[in-house]
Coordinates of C-alpha atoms in Angstrom, one line a residue:
X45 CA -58.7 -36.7 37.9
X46 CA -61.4 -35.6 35.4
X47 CA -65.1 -35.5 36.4
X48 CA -67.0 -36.5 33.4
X49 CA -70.3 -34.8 35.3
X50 CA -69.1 -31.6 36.7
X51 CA -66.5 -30.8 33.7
X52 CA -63.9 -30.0 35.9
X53 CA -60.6 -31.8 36.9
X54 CA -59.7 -32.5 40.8
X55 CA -56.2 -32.9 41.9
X56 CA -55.4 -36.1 43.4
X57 CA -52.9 -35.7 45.8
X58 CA -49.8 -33.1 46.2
X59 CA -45.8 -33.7 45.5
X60 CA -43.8 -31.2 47.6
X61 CA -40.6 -33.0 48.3
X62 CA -37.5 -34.8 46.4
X63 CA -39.0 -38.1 48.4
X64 CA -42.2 -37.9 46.7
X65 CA -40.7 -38.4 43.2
X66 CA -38.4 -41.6 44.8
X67 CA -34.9 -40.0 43.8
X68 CA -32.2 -42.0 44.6
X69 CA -28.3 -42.0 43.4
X70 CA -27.8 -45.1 40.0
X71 CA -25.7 -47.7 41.6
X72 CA -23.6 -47.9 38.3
X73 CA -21.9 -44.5 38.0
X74 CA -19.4 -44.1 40.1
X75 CA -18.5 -40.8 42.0
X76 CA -16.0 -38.4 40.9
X77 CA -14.2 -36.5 42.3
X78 CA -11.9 -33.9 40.7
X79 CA -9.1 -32.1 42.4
X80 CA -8.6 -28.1 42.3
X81 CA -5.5 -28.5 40.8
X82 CA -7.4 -30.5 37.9
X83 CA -10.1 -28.0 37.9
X84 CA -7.7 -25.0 37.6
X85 CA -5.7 -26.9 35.0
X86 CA -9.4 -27.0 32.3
X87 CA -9.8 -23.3 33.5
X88 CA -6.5 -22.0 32.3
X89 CA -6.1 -23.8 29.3
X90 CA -10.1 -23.1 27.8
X91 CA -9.9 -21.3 24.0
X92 CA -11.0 -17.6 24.6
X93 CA -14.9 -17.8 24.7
X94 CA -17.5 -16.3 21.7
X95 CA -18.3 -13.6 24.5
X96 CA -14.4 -12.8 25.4
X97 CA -13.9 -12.7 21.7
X98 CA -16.7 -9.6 21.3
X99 CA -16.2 -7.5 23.8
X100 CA -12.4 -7.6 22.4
X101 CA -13.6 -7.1 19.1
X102 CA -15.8 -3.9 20.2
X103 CA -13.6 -2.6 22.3
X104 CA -10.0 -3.3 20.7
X105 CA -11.1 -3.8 16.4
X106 CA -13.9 -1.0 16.8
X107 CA -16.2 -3.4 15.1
X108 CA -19.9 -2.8 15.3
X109 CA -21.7 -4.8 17.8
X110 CA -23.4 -6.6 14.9
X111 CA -20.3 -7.1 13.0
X112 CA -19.1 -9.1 16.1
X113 CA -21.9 -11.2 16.6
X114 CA -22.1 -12.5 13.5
X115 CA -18.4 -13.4 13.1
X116 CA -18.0 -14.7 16.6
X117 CA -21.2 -16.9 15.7
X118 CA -19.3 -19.2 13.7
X119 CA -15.7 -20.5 15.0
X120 CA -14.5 -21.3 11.7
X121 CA -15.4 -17.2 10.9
X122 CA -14.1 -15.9 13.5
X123 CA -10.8 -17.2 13.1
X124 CA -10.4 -16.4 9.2
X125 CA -11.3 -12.9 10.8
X126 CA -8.2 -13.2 13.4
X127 CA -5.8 -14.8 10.5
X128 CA -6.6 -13.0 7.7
X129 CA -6.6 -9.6 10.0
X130 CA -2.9 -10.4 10.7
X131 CA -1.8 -11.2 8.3
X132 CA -2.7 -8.0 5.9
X133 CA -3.4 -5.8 8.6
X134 CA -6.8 -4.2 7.4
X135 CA -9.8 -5.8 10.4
X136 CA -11.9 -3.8 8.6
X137 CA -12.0 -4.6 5.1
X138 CA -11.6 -8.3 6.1
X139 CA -14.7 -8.2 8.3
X140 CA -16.8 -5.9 5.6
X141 CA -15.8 -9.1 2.8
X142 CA -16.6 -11.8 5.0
X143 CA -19.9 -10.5 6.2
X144 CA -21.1 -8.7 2.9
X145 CA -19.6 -10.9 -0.5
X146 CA -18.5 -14.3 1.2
X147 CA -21.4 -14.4 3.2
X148 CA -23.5 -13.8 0.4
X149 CA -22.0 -16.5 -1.8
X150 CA -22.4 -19.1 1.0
X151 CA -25.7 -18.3 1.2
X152 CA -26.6 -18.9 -2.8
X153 CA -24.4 -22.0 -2.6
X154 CA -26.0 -23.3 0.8
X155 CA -22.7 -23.9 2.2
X156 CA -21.6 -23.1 6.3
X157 CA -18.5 -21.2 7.3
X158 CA -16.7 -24.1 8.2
X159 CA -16.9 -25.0 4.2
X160 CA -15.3 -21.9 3.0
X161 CA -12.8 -23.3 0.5
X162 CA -10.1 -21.0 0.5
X163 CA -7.5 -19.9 3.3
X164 CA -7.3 -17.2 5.5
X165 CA -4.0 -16.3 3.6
X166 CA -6.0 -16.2 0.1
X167 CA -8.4 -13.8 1.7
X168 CA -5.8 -11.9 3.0
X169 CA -4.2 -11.3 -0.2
X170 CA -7.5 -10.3 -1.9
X171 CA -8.2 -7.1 0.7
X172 CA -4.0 -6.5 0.1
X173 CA -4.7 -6.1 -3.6
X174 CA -7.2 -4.1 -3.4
X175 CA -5.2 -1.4 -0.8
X176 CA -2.3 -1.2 -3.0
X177 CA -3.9 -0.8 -5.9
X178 CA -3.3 -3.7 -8.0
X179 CA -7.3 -4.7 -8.4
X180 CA -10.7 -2.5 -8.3
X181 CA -13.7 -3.8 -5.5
X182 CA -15.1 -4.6 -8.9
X183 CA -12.5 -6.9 -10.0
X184 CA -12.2 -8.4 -6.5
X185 CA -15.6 -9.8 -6.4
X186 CA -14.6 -11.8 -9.3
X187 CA -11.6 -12.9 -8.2
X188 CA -13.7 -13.5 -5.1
X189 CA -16.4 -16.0 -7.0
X190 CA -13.0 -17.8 -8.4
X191 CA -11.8 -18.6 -5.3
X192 CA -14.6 -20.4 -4.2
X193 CA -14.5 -22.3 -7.4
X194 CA -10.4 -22.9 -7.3
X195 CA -9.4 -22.5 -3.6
X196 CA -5.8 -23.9 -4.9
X197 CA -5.1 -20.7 -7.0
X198 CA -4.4 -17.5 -4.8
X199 CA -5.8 -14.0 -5.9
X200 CA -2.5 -12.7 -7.7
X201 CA -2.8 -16.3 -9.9
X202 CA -6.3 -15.3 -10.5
X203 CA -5.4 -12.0 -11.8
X204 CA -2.7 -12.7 -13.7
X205 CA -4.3 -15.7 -15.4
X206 CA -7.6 -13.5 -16.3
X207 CA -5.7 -10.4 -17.2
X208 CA -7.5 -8.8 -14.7
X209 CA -5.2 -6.4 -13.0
X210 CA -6.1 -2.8 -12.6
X211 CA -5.4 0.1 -14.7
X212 CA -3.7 2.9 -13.2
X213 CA -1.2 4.2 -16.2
X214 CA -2.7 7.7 -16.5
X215 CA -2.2 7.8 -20.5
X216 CA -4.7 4.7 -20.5
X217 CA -7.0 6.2 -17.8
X218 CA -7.2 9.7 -19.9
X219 CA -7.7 8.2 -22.9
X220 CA -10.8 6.4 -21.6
X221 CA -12.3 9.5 -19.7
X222 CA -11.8 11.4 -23.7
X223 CA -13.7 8.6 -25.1
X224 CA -16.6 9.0 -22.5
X225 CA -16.8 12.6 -22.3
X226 CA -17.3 12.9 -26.1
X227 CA -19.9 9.8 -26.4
X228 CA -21.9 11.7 -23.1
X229 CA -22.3 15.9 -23.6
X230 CA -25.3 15.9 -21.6
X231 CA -24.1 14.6 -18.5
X232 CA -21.3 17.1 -18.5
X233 CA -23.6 19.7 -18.8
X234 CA -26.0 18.0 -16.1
X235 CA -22.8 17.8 -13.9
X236 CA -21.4 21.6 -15.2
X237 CA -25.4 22.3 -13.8
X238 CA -24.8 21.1 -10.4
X239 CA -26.1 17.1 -10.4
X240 CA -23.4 15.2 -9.0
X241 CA -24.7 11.8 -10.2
X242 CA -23.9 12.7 -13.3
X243 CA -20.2 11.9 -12.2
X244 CA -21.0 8.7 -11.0
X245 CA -22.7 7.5 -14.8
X246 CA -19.7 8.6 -16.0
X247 CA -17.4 7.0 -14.1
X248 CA -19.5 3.7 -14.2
X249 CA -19.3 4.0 -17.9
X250 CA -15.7 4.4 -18.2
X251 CA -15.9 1.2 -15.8
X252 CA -18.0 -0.5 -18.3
X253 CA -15.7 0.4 -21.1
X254 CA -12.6 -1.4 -19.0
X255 CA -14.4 -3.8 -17.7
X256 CA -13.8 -3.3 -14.0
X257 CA -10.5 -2.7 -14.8
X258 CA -10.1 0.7 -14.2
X259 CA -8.4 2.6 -11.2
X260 CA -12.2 4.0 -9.3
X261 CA -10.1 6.9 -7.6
X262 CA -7.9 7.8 -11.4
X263 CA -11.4 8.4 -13.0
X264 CA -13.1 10.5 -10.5
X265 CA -10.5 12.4 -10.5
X266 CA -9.7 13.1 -14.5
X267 CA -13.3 13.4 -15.1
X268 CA -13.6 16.2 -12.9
X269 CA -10.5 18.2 -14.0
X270 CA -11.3 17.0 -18.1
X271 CA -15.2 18.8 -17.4
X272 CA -13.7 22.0 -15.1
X273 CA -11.3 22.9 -18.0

């Protein structure tokens, strides 16, 4: 109680036991009473558990540990991760997507994992086009923003319909390295000079000039032996 005089509060009286608070069992639920077998039967057939799921991503995938928190955070996640793993056989590159570009897009668009639009498989063949050459990183985020716009066209439709596959004929690549070299004299003589990043404006121009469309690893590579000569 609270003494208005003193300014202090006084306790009343003590609760120490269950009786004290009047527990007593509801007359309307009925007991029950599951057998072992039952018991065992939930156990063996529960999903494999977010923390299951980690530790095998750590220690099987080599993920980072926040790599597989974030993925094993969301269901729906975590088992485009599993599919689209499979199926194209590159954990990594699937993970690095799904927690870099379509995390980021869900994020502009407010949206959840669970309201990803596209499949597993469409994913899948995104991170396979990009390994065999077919499309740059560039072009894939593209193809990427499309799919969440469409989910009923796959990647390779999205190419071919946009024209955007990569260019990897040498002729065409050398032709656009010439082009660059002759528009840009002073970054081959800040790169003949020893700054590296001059490389890297030229190969972002040459980029520019395609459009994304050019192969990355083609135009490092015939810049360098175009400004050794």
């Amino acid at each position: 109680r609270w003494d208005d005089v003193s300014g202090k509060t006084f306790p009343m009286r003590d609760k120490e036991d269950a009786q004290d608070y009047r527990y007593f069992p509801d007359p309307d639920l009925v007991a029950i009473r599951l057998s072992e077998e039952y018991i065992e039967n939930i156990k063996n057939n529960l999903p494999e558990l977010p923390e299951s799921r980690k530790e095998r991503y750590l220690n099987e995938y080599g993920l980072t540990l926040k790599e597989a928190n974030i993925l094993t955070s969301s269901k729906h996640l975590s088992n485009m991760f599993e599919s689209a793993s499979d199926i194209c056989g590159n954990r990594k590159a699937v993970s690095n997507w799904l927690l870099s570009d379509v995390s980021k897009i869900l994020n502009e668009k407010e949206l959840e994992p669970d309201e990803i639009p596209f499949s597993a498989e469409s994913l899948a063949e995104l991170v396979t086009l990009i390994d065999k050459g077919t499309i740059s990183s560039a072009i894939a985020k593209k193809v990427l923003i499309e799919m969440f716009e469409d989910s009923s066209k796959m990647p390779s439709k999205i190419i071919e319909e946009k024209g955007w596959i990569q260019i990897s004929d040498e002729g065409a690549i050398k032709e656009v390295v010439l082009k660059i070299l002759e528009a840009n004299p002073q970054s081959i003589a800040d790169y003949k000079g020893g700054k590296e990043k001059a490389l890297g404006f030229l190969v972002g121009q040459a980029m520019k000039e395609t459009k994304g469309k050019a192969n990355p690893q083609m135009l490092n590579k015939m810049f360098v032996e175009e400004m050794n000569k």
